[in-house]
Amino acid sequence: METESLVIGFRKSNRSPYVLFTDISVKAGKGELIAIIGQNGIGKSTLIKTLVRLLKPLSGKILVGGTPINDYSRTEFSRLVGYVSTEIIKVGNLTVTDMVSFGRFPYTNWLGRITNKDTEIILSALEMVGLQNLRHKNIAELSDGERQRAMIARSVAQDTEILILDEPTAFLDLPNRHDVLHLLGDLARKHSKTIIFSTHDLSLVINEADKIWMMTETGMFQGTPEDMALNNSFDRLFPHSAATFDIESGRFLFPPEFHRPLKLIGEGKVLFWTCKALERKGFLVNESDKTDIIIHAFEENGKFIWKLTKNDVVEEFNSICELLQKVDF
Amino acid sequence: MSRKSEISKFEKSRMWLFFLMSLMVLTFFLLDIILGSVKIPFKATLQIIFNNYTGPEEWKVIILDFRVPRVITALLAGAALSLSGLQMQTVFRNPLAGPYVLGISAGASLGVAILVMGFSSVLLTGTVGKAGNWALVIAATLGSGLILMLILAVSIRIQDVMTILILGILFGSVATALVGVMQYFSSESMLKSFIVWTMGSLGNVSHDQLGILSITVIAGIIISFGSVKILNTMLLGENYARTLGLNVKSVRVIVFISTSILAGSVTAFCGPIGFIGIVVPHLARLLFRTADHKILLPGSFLIGVIFMITSDIMSQLPGYDQILPINSITALMGIPVIIWIILRRKEITPLS
């Protein structure tokens, strides 16, 4: 799937169209997991709806396999591109299997008869998302994560080359976000589908996505997360916010209120997590020698111990929490 | 294990339910013919129906000219109103949608009122021949179609279920108000026949009208059974339906035509009959525990027929001469069910 100088927005009758985002020229290859990121209201959902033909582009082209998407018939297109929206479906008496079998709609006859082959595809889609044991449960009784996986299973059963999802990780807790993203990554790599999804979970995306389409006020940027990190591209994401992208840690940081240097000595995971906590509190860790605060973090007899040396007074702590309370003052 | 045996067990119980309901339809159908203000022995009734009867002639007239057309009308009306209610609930994704609540029946009344008061009150008595009866059906269908079109136009812009419902009630009220204005300017005899019509009646349908009603209702039923797949897909809402390759505009038109025909033609001959359209689909969902229209459509059909024939039996107050207006009976039977459904919110299966 690719777009050529696509312009998206809304068209209202008798009025000039409301342009949301211009000059989108991006490309999604086979087997790629692509994340669309950008601020609220920048047009992520509109772009997604335009890509799945729910909205008409204001100008420009969208091509699938080199053919403009409007040249496909409804059924042809529904066999090429699947869609999962943010909408929460709460139809009563609808089982997970029923929901997934909706994905077979473009392939069934006018009565919607499910053949043995369709049943196999539905079952394997359920297995792929790990819902085979919940298949007789009603969709309304599922947790948010389960329901999202059921919606993904439905689009897997639709058997399309391209799958486009609008914020699949919204409403989910952290483990479920990881699960869903991991599932999408699997679908892309093992089943060589093209998967495009929008999200706000930058830190997850940087680890999982093959490519990022970044929508900013200065335009659309695309690239691998790593290239974007090296180019400082992520700073453009929040032009009006104090947050900056820290190239070393791959995290977004808010500039600390004050910078107090200190020296931290230690190794391994205890060093990593202590450093993280101190940085959050606004300390400049190991960047300057002009400091009178020294912290030793180490492991002894299976316990973690922190030793704080401040103005030649030495204190020992058993947790980071206790350490932070003292080191501040 | 499973999957196969689980499903077949499930489907077996459904088959039993269908069988039981068909049996109930048959029983109530016969019961409705047997019961009435004039006592006719069971044996004589059967003989009359099976055409080897040699008793008093007036019994034959009562059975063949009054009771049989009446129960067939009840059957058609029950099926038609339930199926149009089910389709409207699915397409509007609104558990409280139905031809009566959304003002579709009021629209049909308006169509009928314009025809009757503008031309002739004789139309309602069913003695004016085929052309007049068809005019009545077409006027009612156009009237209900008008209101349905307004609601559809609104529902494209407004997604909120309650707003659409309230607007439907308002549109219906406008139609009713227009009818009121026309009543004010019409003659006494016209007024009376129209008011009797609005109370709803299954008994005033002539043989000619019954023929027309059968044709339109069967046409509506065929269209709705042909829409199984698209109705199922509409459960997911428009966006999903479109990305699954459905032409949502044409779906709207198809469902729009079939509901207008079903609700409109029944209203034309029987008057506005309320609440069956809302209640029956919920009963079907409750009993069959599914959202699949392959089962809900025949299920609503059977339950609707049972509901309507039962209402008809009750309206005749067996043993008395009077016949109560059918609209009051369906309201008295239907509204408690709706209240019960709303109070047990869990069971009002959401449709969106």
XYZ file of C-alpha atoms in Angstrom:
681
model
C 0.000 0.000 0.000
C 1.276 3.458 -0.779
C -0.012 6.996 -0.958
C 0.959 9.769 -3.351
C 0.613 13.363 -2.170
C -2.549 12.465 -0.349
C -4.636 15.231 1.209
C -7.098 14.231 3.897
C -9.923 16.072 5.594
C -13.666 16.424 5.485
C -15.859 17.504 2.652
C -19.067 19.214 3.540
C -21.606 20.001 0.897
C -21.604 23.610 -0.416
C -18.600 24.512 1.654
C -14.931 24.407 0.901
C -13.384 21.213 2.234
C -11.770 21.233 5.651
C -8.187 20.168 5.087
C -6.638 18.277 7.961
C -3.297 17.093 6.610
C -1.564 17.516 3.284
C 1.094 15.909 1.185
C 1.126 12.423 2.616
C 3.421 10.248 0.533
C 4.171 7.093 2.441
C 4.712 3.458 1.645
C 3.958 0.256 3.498
C 5.654 -2.932 2.363
C 4.718 -6.546 2.790
C 5.384 -7.978 6.261
C 5.932 -4.559 7.806
C 4.443 -3.405 11.092
C 3.856 0.312 10.765
C 2.849 2.662 13.542
C 1.172 6.006 12.922
C 2.007 8.442 15.688
C 1.078 12.030 16.256
C -0.737 14.357 18.587
C -4.433 14.146 19.274
C -6.445 15.787 16.513
C -3.647 15.778 13.965
C -5.587 13.412 11.694
C -4.513 9.874 12.511
C -8.059 8.526 12.531
C -8.949 10.475 9.417
C -5.923 9.080 7.609
C -6.891 5.557 8.653
C -10.497 6.016 7.581
C -9.282 7.372 4.251
C -6.969 4.385 3.773
C -9.831 1.913 4.336
C -12.145 3.866 2.001
C -14.543 5.058 4.697
C -13.631 8.638 3.767
C -12.771 10.025 0.374
C -9.377 11.677 -0.009
C -9.563 15.395 -0.832
C -6.868 14.825 -3.427
C -3.949 12.541 -4.141
C -3.818 8.812 -4.609
C -3.897 5.652 -2.539
C -2.556 2.582 -4.285
C -2.725 -1.066 -3.336
C -0.617 -3.342 -5.514
C -0.120 -0.430 -7.898
C -3.863 0.031 -8.474
C -5.840 3.002 -7.099
C -8.114 1.726 -4.330
C -11.213 3.107 -5.979
C -10.677 0.790 -8.947
C -11.433 -2.199 -6.744
C -15.032 -3.313 -6.258
C -16.422 -3.328 -2.717
C -15.930 -7.069 -2.333
C -12.470 -7.059 -3.922
C -11.351 -4.299 -1.595
C -12.775 -6.041 1.455
C -10.645 -9.068 0.587
C -7.548 -6.848 0.413
C -7.820 -4.508 3.370
C -9.146 -5.285 6.840
C -10.054 -2.693 9.445
C -10.390 -2.571 13.218
C -11.882 0.636 14.594
C -11.919 2.137 18.073
C -15.624 1.437 18.330
C -16.585 -0.942 21.123
C -19.106 -3.465 19.875
C -21.480 -4.584 22.592
C -24.104 -6.562 20.730
C -25.837 -8.934 23.112
C -26.004 -12.680 22.510
C -23.129 -12.481 20.053
C -20.450 -15.077 20.725
C -16.764 -14.685 19.981
C -17.116 -17.244 17.194
C -20.014 -15.265 15.717
C -17.899 -12.122 15.819
C -14.948 -13.771 14.106
C -17.177 -15.352 11.465
C -18.224 -11.843 10.366
C -14.758 -11.725 8.851
C -15.872 -14.345 6.324
C -18.578 -12.024 4.980
C -16.747 -11.148 1.741
C -16.427 -14.860 0.933
C -19.825 -16.326 1.868
C -22.959 -16.596 -0.266
C -26.001 -14.324 0.016
C -27.293 -16.230 3.030
C -23.949 -15.958 4.761
C -23.515 -19.739 4.928
C -20.352 -20.760 6.762
C -18.696 -23.697 5.017
C -16.270 -26.184 6.593
C -13.402 -24.264 5.070
C -14.697 -21.048 6.645
C -14.999 -22.803 10.012
C -11.369 -23.900 9.781
C -10.238 -20.374 9.003
C -12.304 -19.005 11.898
C -10.866 -21.553 14.328
C -7.302 -20.889 13.261
C -7.883 -17.140 13.618
C -9.172 -17.757 17.151
C -6.126 -19.854 17.944
C -3.798 -17.227 16.556
C -5.084 -14.619 19.004
C -5.381 -17.160 21.825
C -9.140 -17.032 22.261
C -9.984 -20.642 21.369
C -11.140 -21.352 24.922
C -13.416 -18.338 25.058
C -15.050 -18.887 21.700
C -18.512 -19.584 23.133
C -18.464 -16.598 25.430
C -20.566 -13.566 24.606
C -18.669 -10.619 23.221
C -20.258 -8.331 25.832
C -18.742 -10.402 28.666
C -15.147 -10.125 27.463
C -12.493 -7.948 29.035
C -11.167 -5.045 26.962
C -8.061 -6.959 25.969
C -9.998 -10.074 25.007
C -12.478 -8.062 22.991
C -9.685 -6.305 21.123
C -8.150 -9.679 20.301
C -11.552 -10.908 19.117
C -11.787 -7.902 16.788
C -8.299 -8.664 15.488
C -9.283 -12.321 14.995
C -12.260 -11.128 12.966
C -9.980 -9.206 10.632
C -7.567 -12.155 10.491
C -10.478 -14.327 9.362
C -11.128 -11.717 6.684
C -7.843 -12.963 5.252
C -6.545 -9.664 3.875
C -3.026 -8.742 2.878
C -3.331 -5.421 4.631
C -4.701 -4.819 8.093
C -5.359 -1.299 9.381
C -6.166 -0.649 13.028
C -7.217 2.550 14.764
C -5.621 2.735 18.214
C -5.738 -0.979 18.972
C -4.031 -0.409 22.323
C -6.359 2.291 23.638
C -8.317 1.282 26.758
C -5.862 -1.566 27.437
C -3.621 -2.076 30.428
C 0.122 -2.388 29.926
C 0.420 -6.208 29.672
C -2.464 -6.270 27.199
C -0.838 -3.505 25.154
C 2.298 -5.573 24.907
C 0.264 -8.638 23.993
C -1.680 -6.886 21.264
C 1.413 -5.254 19.788
C 3.266 -8.522 19.909
C 0.346 -10.237 18.193
C 0.383 -7.608 15.447
C 4.125 -8.033 15.042
C 3.654 -11.803 14.701
C 0.955 -11.348 12.090
C 3.216 -9.066 10.108
C 6.337 -11.217 10.264
C 5.019 -14.790 10.281
C 2.046 -14.270 7.998
C 3.654 -11.489 5.956
C 0.729 -9.129 6.283
C 1.099 -5.385 6.047
C -0.105 -3.946 9.315
C -0.718 -0.253 9.871
C -1.946 1.018 13.213
C -2.212 4.289 15.066
C -1.172 4.625 18.678
C -0.005 6.901 21.452
C 2.259 4.282 22.989
C 5.535 5.653 21.736
C 7.792 3.699 23.999
C 6.186 0.423 22.887
C 6.286 1.401 19.251
C 9.965 2.234 19.319
C 10.678 -1.356 20.323
C 8.146 -3.189 18.157
C 7.379 -1.293 14.958
C 9.319 -1.763 11.742
C 8.454 1.685 10.535
C 6.899 4.818 11.918
C 4.708 7.297 10.094
C 4.988 10.401 12.201
C 2.362 13.099 11.715
C 3.585 16.482 12.934
C 2.618 20.060 12.356
C 5.507 20.367 9.939
C 4.480 17.364 7.881
C 4.663 13.622 7.629
C 7.905 11.791 8.386
C 8.523 8.123 7.814
C 11.370 5.842 8.771
C 12.483 3.115 11.103
C 12.258 4.030 14.782
C 16.036 3.782 15.044
C 16.688 6.236 12.196
C 14.182 8.611 13.663
C 15.861 8.423 17.042
C 19.253 9.182 15.532
C 17.842 12.113 13.508
C 16.187 13.610 16.581
C 12.931 13.378 14.643
C 10.914 12.568 17.708
C 11.455 16.049 19.132
C 9.144 17.356 16.424
C 6.332 15.351 17.891
C 5.788 17.700 20.788
C 6.713 21.178 19.573
C 4.689 22.845 22.288
C 5.543 20.484 25.080
C 8.570 20.449 27.314
C 9.131 16.757 26.665
C 12.202 15.743 24.717
C 13.366 12.437 23.391
C 16.432 11.076 25.099
C 18.531 9.429 22.462
C 20.612 7.470 24.970
C 17.802 5.739 26.804
C 15.129 5.748 24.097
C 12.734 7.444 26.461
C 10.821 10.687 26.511
C 11.996 12.973 29.245
C 10.644 16.112 30.769
C 13.452 18.538 31.534
C 14.130 18.434 35.257
C 13.371 21.426 37.411
C 16.860 21.537 38.829
C 20.103 19.843 37.975
C 22.079 18.613 40.886
C 25.064 16.522 40.076
C 25.786 13.352 41.990
C 27.978 10.337 41.634
C 26.500 6.871 41.430
C 28.630 3.756 41.745
C 27.352 0.259 41.185
C 26.597 -2.279 38.520
C 23.909 -4.306 36.820
C 20.195 -3.902 37.367
C 20.514 -2.137 40.691
C 22.577 0.565 38.992
C 20.077 0.876 36.129
C 16.996 1.286 38.314
C 18.685 3.569 40.834
C 19.866 5.789 38.000
C 16.329 5.885 36.592
C 14.870 6.957 39.917
C 17.500 9.637 40.486
C 17.046 11.061 37.009
C 13.321 11.260 37.560
C 14.031 13.304 40.664
C 16.128 15.685 38.618
C 19.650 14.644 39.453
C 22.440 14.704 36.935
C 23.951 11.292 37.392
C 27.709 10.891 36.787
C 27.987 13.881 34.477
C 30.118 16.088 36.644
C 32.745 15.458 39.281
C 31.839 18.553 41.244
C 29.592 16.896 43.711
C 29.489 16.137 47.352
C 26.901 13.364 46.993
C 28.075 9.841 46.327
C 25.810 6.789 46.215
C 27.002 3.225 46.239
C 24.397 0.725 45.080
C 25.236 -2.961 45.451
C 23.908 -6.386 46.222
C 24.934 -8.227 49.348
C 23.680 -11.637 50.522
C 20.758 -11.449 48.131
C 19.699 -7.994 49.371
C 20.102 -4.620 47.735
C 21.821 -1.962 49.745
C 22.277 1.715 48.998
C 25.021 3.662 50.778
C 24.716 7.451 50.653
C 27.733 9.627 51.397
C 26.751 13.253 51.811
C 28.880 15.907 53.524
C 31.022 13.075 54.846
C 28.058 11.493 56.596
C 27.366 7.906 55.560
C 23.898 6.357 55.683
C 22.574 2.989 54.543
C 19.188 2.239 52.984
C 17.248 -0.895 52.045
C 15.119 0.587 49.293
C 15.236 3.280 46.646
C 12.228 4.876 48.302
C 14.110 5.459 51.526
C 17.173 6.642 49.623
C 15.187 9.237 47.682
C 13.685 10.704 50.824
C 17.117 11.428 52.221
C 19.084 12.361 49.151
C 16.832 15.296 48.332
C 17.778 17.331 51.355
C -15.058 -32.489 21.625
C -16.468 -30.813 21.157
C -17.184 -28.021 19.134
C -19.367 -30.139 16.950
C -21.320 -31.821 19.748
C -21.710 -28.570 21.667
C -23.149 -26.874 18.659
C -25.461 -29.690 17.740
C -26.773 -29.747 21.315
C -27.424 -26.042 21.045
C -29.130 -26.394 17.712
C -31.195 -29.312 18.913
C -32.747 -27.215 21.664
C -33.439 -24.517 19.093
C -35.137 -27.006 16.818
C -37.323 -28.053 19.737
C -38.198 -24.444 20.398
C -39.164 -23.920 16.773
C -41.222 -27.091 16.808
C -42.992 -26.094 20.018
C -43.777 -22.652 18.668
C -45.148 -23.982 15.412
C -47.400 -26.231 17.470
C -48.516 -23.230 19.517
C -49.280 -21.266 16.353
C -51.464 -24.116 15.116
C -53.240 -24.500 18.464
C -53.947 -20.814 18.916
C -54.974 -20.536 15.290
C -57.666 -23.190 15.811
C -58.583 -21.810 19.229
C -59.171 -18.381 17.729
C -61.559 -19.900 15.181
C -63.413 -21.968 17.777
C -63.801 -19.255 20.418
C -66.178 -16.350 19.885
C -69.420 -14.736 20.933
C -71.461 -17.371 19.105
C -70.812 -20.883 20.391
C -70.157 -23.304 17.567
C -69.254 -26.919 18.411
C -65.681 -27.982 17.772
C -66.742 -30.784 15.444
C -68.875 -28.464 13.308
C -65.999 -25.998 13.113
C -63.642 -28.643 11.793
C -66.246 -29.854 9.320
C -66.720 -26.327 8.031
C -63.007 -25.814 7.641
C -62.557 -29.118 5.832
C -65.574 -28.470 3.678
C -67.907 -31.382 4.487
C -70.417 -29.579 6.616
C -74.195 -29.867 6.630
C -75.372 -27.812 9.601
C -76.902 -24.343 10.015
C -75.842 -21.959 7.288
C -75.136 -19.006 9.614
C -72.421 -21.003 11.414
C -70.715 -21.488 8.111
C -70.900 -17.756 7.435
C -69.540 -16.917 10.879
C -66.606 -19.284 10.504
C -65.671 -18.697 6.881
C -66.524 -15.025 6.477
C -65.604 -13.730 9.885
C -63.400 -15.941 11.991
C -61.069 -17.430 9.394
C -60.247 -14.112 7.659
C -59.802 -12.594 11.076
C -57.296 -15.145 12.306
C -55.411 -15.026 9.008
C -55.259 -11.239 9.364
C -53.920 -11.685 12.892
C -51.284 -14.070 11.606
C -50.175 -11.710 8.849
C -50.214 -8.641 11.081
C -48.271 -10.345 13.884
C -45.608 -11.597 11.500
C -45.350 -8.326 9.571
C -45.082 -6.008 12.573
C -42.549 -8.249 14.355
C -40.318 -8.581 11.328
C -40.377 -4.860 10.616
C -39.559 -4.199 14.274
C -36.628 -6.608 14.216
C -35.173 -5.049 11.079
C -35.564 -1.525 12.438
C -33.878 -2.442 15.702
C -30.935 -3.883 13.821
C -30.517 -1.100 11.293
C -30.990 1.722 13.829
C -28.983 -0.299 16.375
C -31.664 0.732 18.796
C -33.299 -1.732 21.166
C -36.396 0.430 21.479
C -37.052 0.917 17.780
C -40.294 -0.322 16.332
C -42.848 0.783 13.765
C -45.161 2.241 16.397
C -42.641 4.030 18.610
C -40.712 5.569 15.748
C -43.885 7.009 14.281
C -44.016 4.744 11.228
C -47.557 3.708 12.092
C -48.491 7.347 12.624
C -47.096 8.072 9.160
C -49.265 5.322 7.731
C -52.244 6.858 9.540
C -51.476 10.181 7.913
C -51.402 8.575 4.494
C -54.708 6.868 5.168
C -56.242 10.027 6.626
C -55.317 12.085 3.571
C -56.861 9.469 1.324
C -59.979 8.840 3.380
C -60.822 12.383 4.356
C -59.688 13.818 1.093
C -61.706 11.383 -0.966
C -64.140 9.066 0.704
C -64.762 7.341 4.008
C -66.198 4.359 2.124
C -62.597 3.299 1.545
C -62.238 2.139 5.101
C -65.217 -0.178 4.970
C -63.543 -2.321 2.392
C -66.493 -2.297 0.020
C -65.005 -0.255 -2.779
C -63.221 -2.975 -4.634
C -59.627 -3.721 -5.445
C -58.536 -0.316 -6.739
C -59.659 1.446 -3.577
C -57.946 -1.120 -1.378
C -54.698 -0.836 -3.257
C -54.978 2.942 -2.960
C -55.313 2.498 0.792
C -52.216 0.282 0.996
C -50.167 2.571 -1.176
C -51.205 5.650 0.810
C -50.279 3.948 4.086
C -46.977 2.624 2.745
C -46.050 6.047 1.387
C -46.998 7.649 4.688
C -44.887 5.244 6.708
C -42.124 5.528 4.130
C -42.117 9.307 4.548
C -41.579 9.117 8.306
C -38.993 6.362 7.932
C -37.108 8.455 5.391
C -37.055 11.437 7.766
C -35.729 9.236 10.577
C -33.120 7.674 8.321
C -31.976 11.126 7.195
C -31.617 12.163 10.819
C -29.886 8.959 11.845
C -27.149 9.576 9.292
C -26.267 12.838 11.048
C -27.043 11.922 14.624
C -25.721 8.735 16.130
C -27.320 9.033 19.546
C -29.961 6.382 19.950
C -32.140 8.315 22.366
C -32.167 11.439 20.192
C -33.334 9.448 17.201
C -36.025 7.857 19.298
C -37.270 11.206 20.544
C -37.219 12.640 17.028
C -39.176 9.612 15.837
C -41.782 10.286 18.484
C -41.878 13.937 17.417
C -42.273 13.082 13.725
C -45.049 10.706 14.687
C -46.691 13.448 16.733
C -46.542 15.821 13.772
C -48.271 13.192 11.647
C -50.883 12.676 14.358
C -51.389 16.435 14.670
C -51.915 16.761 10.930
C -54.454 13.972 11.136
C -56.144 15.891 13.965
C -56.391 19.029 11.851
C -57.933 17.034 9.046
C -60.391 15.437 11.439
C -61.512 18.870 12.521
C -62.524 19.713 8.990
C -64.156 16.408 8.117
C -67.725 15.250 8.367
C -69.125 13.234 11.234
C -69.388 9.950 9.390
C -65.852 10.202 8.079
C -64.643 11.033 11.531
C -66.295 8.034 13.086
C -65.003 5.527 10.574
C -61.527 6.993 10.908
C -61.526 6.894 14.695
C -62.743 3.316 14.708
C -59.920 2.545 12.290
C -57.299 4.118 14.598
C -58.348 1.803 17.415
C -57.145 -1.080 15.333
C -59.187 -4.002 14.257
C -58.458 -7.369 12.779
C -62.095 -8.063 12.026
C -62.942 -5.438 9.436
C -60.712 -6.823 6.744
C -62.667 -7.935 3.692
C -61.756 -10.882 1.477
C -60.396 -8.536 -1.148
C -58.311 -6.681 1.398
C -57.046 -9.939 2.847
C -55.814 -10.935 -0.588
C -53.903 -7.695 -0.968
C -52.567 -7.900 2.585
C -51.299 -11.441 1.944
C -49.478 -10.349 -1.190
C -47.770 -7.339 0.433
C -46.896 -9.104 3.682
C -45.483 -12.133 1.895
C -43.450 -9.807 -0.333
C -42.122 -8.011 2.764
C -41.312 -11.308 4.448
C -39.443 -12.571 1.397
C -37.361 -9.382 1.284
C -36.530 -9.616 4.981
C -35.566 -13.301 4.832
C -33.392 -12.477 1.864
C -31.596 -9.842 3.952
C -30.303 -12.275 6.603
C -26.661 -11.720 5.790
C -26.810 -7.953 5.480
C -28.838 -7.621 8.682
C -26.230 -9.678 10.527
C -23.456 -7.489 9.186
C -25.296 -4.322 10.197
C -25.003 -5.502 13.815
C -21.379 -4.349 13.720
C -22.395 -0.861 12.678
C -21.970 0.952 9.426
C -18.210 1.356 9.338
C -17.509 -2.318 9.845
C -20.280 -3.266 7.449
C -18.700 -1.059 4.780
C -15.202 -2.407 5.280
C -16.648 -5.904 4.934
C -17.747 -4.940 1.447
C -21.386 -4.105 2.136
C -23.130 -1.366 0.198
C -24.696 0.336 3.204
C -26.793 2.754 1.160
C -28.551 0.002 -0.728
C -28.996 -1.992 2.478
C -30.794 0.978 3.957
C -33.046 1.191 0.927
C -33.864 -2.532 1.006
C -34.681 -2.576 4.714
C -36.544 0.691 4.288
C -38.734 -0.787 1.560
C -39.485 -3.984 3.392
C -40.330 -2.276 6.715
C -42.522 0.323 4.982
C -44.423 -2.368 3.103
C -44.823 -4.572 6.171
C -45.832 -1.891 8.650
C -47.671 0.244 6.095
C -49.943 -2.416 4.630
C -50.897 -3.841 8.013
C -51.680 -0.360 9.287
C -53.749 0.386 6.194
C -56.231 -2.393 6.910
C -55.986 -2.989 10.653
C -55.179 0.487 11.925
C -52.081 1.332 13.945
C -51.284 -1.651 16.191
C -48.665 -0.859 18.772
C -45.832 -2.511 20.678
C -45.707 -5.874 18.923
C -42.854 -4.578 16.782
C -40.699 -3.705 19.784
C -41.515 -6.534 22.117
C -41.393 -9.566 19.867
C -37.764 -9.257 18.677
C -36.649 -8.998 22.312
C -38.617 -12.097 23.219
C -36.959 -13.867 20.301
C -33.478 -12.829 21.478
C -34.336 -13.883 24.999
C -35.624 -17.318 23.998
C -33.160 -18.197 21.265
C -30.096 -16.561 22.860
C -28.558 -15.436 19.613
C -27.957 -12.347 17.535
C -28.057 -14.306 14.268
C -30.907 -13.211 12.012
C -31.039 -16.670 10.450
C -32.708 -17.669 13.718
C -34.134 -14.343 14.880
C -36.186 -13.791 11.719
C -38.156 -17.074 11.835
C -38.206 -16.821 15.639
C -39.735 -13.340 15.594
C -42.144 -14.512 12.919
C -43.501 -17.326 15.111
C -43.537 -15.347 18.360
C -45.221 -12.425 16.584
C -47.945 -14.689 15.227
C -48.522 -16.280 18.648
C -48.564 -12.853 20.326
C -51.055 -11.411 17.840
C -53.447 -14.362 17.795
C -53.415 -14.485 21.601
C -54.220 -10.759 21.681
C -57.056 -11.404 19.276
C -58.483 -14.204 21.419
C -58.307 -11.948 24.456
C -59.930 -9.033 22.642
C -62.998 -11.124 21.896
C -63.696 -11.802 25.552
C -64.962 -15.336 24.943
C -68.581 -15.609 26.046
C -69.376 -11.913 25.605
C -70.704 -9.981 22.654
C -68.269 -7.112 22.786
C -64.946 -6.963 21.000
C -62.236 -4.810 22.538
C -59.998 -2.685 20.307
C -56.950 -4.768 19.470
C -54.616 -1.822 19.967
C -55.503 -1.656 23.665
C -54.866 -5.363 24.114
C -51.436 -5.295 22.454
C -50.521 -2.245 24.533
C -51.678 -3.901 27.748
C -49.778 -7.070 26.889
C -46.744 -5.419 25.357
C -45.961 -2.529 27.685
C -45.402 -4.705 30.783
C -42.946 -6.753 28.753
C -41.086 -3.601 27.684
C -41.002 -2.324 31.256
C -39.755 -5.688 32.437
C -37.087 -5.647 29.729
C -35.970 -2.127 30.650
C -35.849 -2.924 34.365
C -33.798 -6.031 33.740
C -31.416 -3.884 31.743
C -29.094 -6.826 31.355
C -31.612 -8.571 29.185
C -32.262 -5.646 26.888
C -29.547 -6.898 24.673
C -27.648 -3.895 23.415
C -27.472 -3.614 19.679
C -24.534 -1.320 19.280
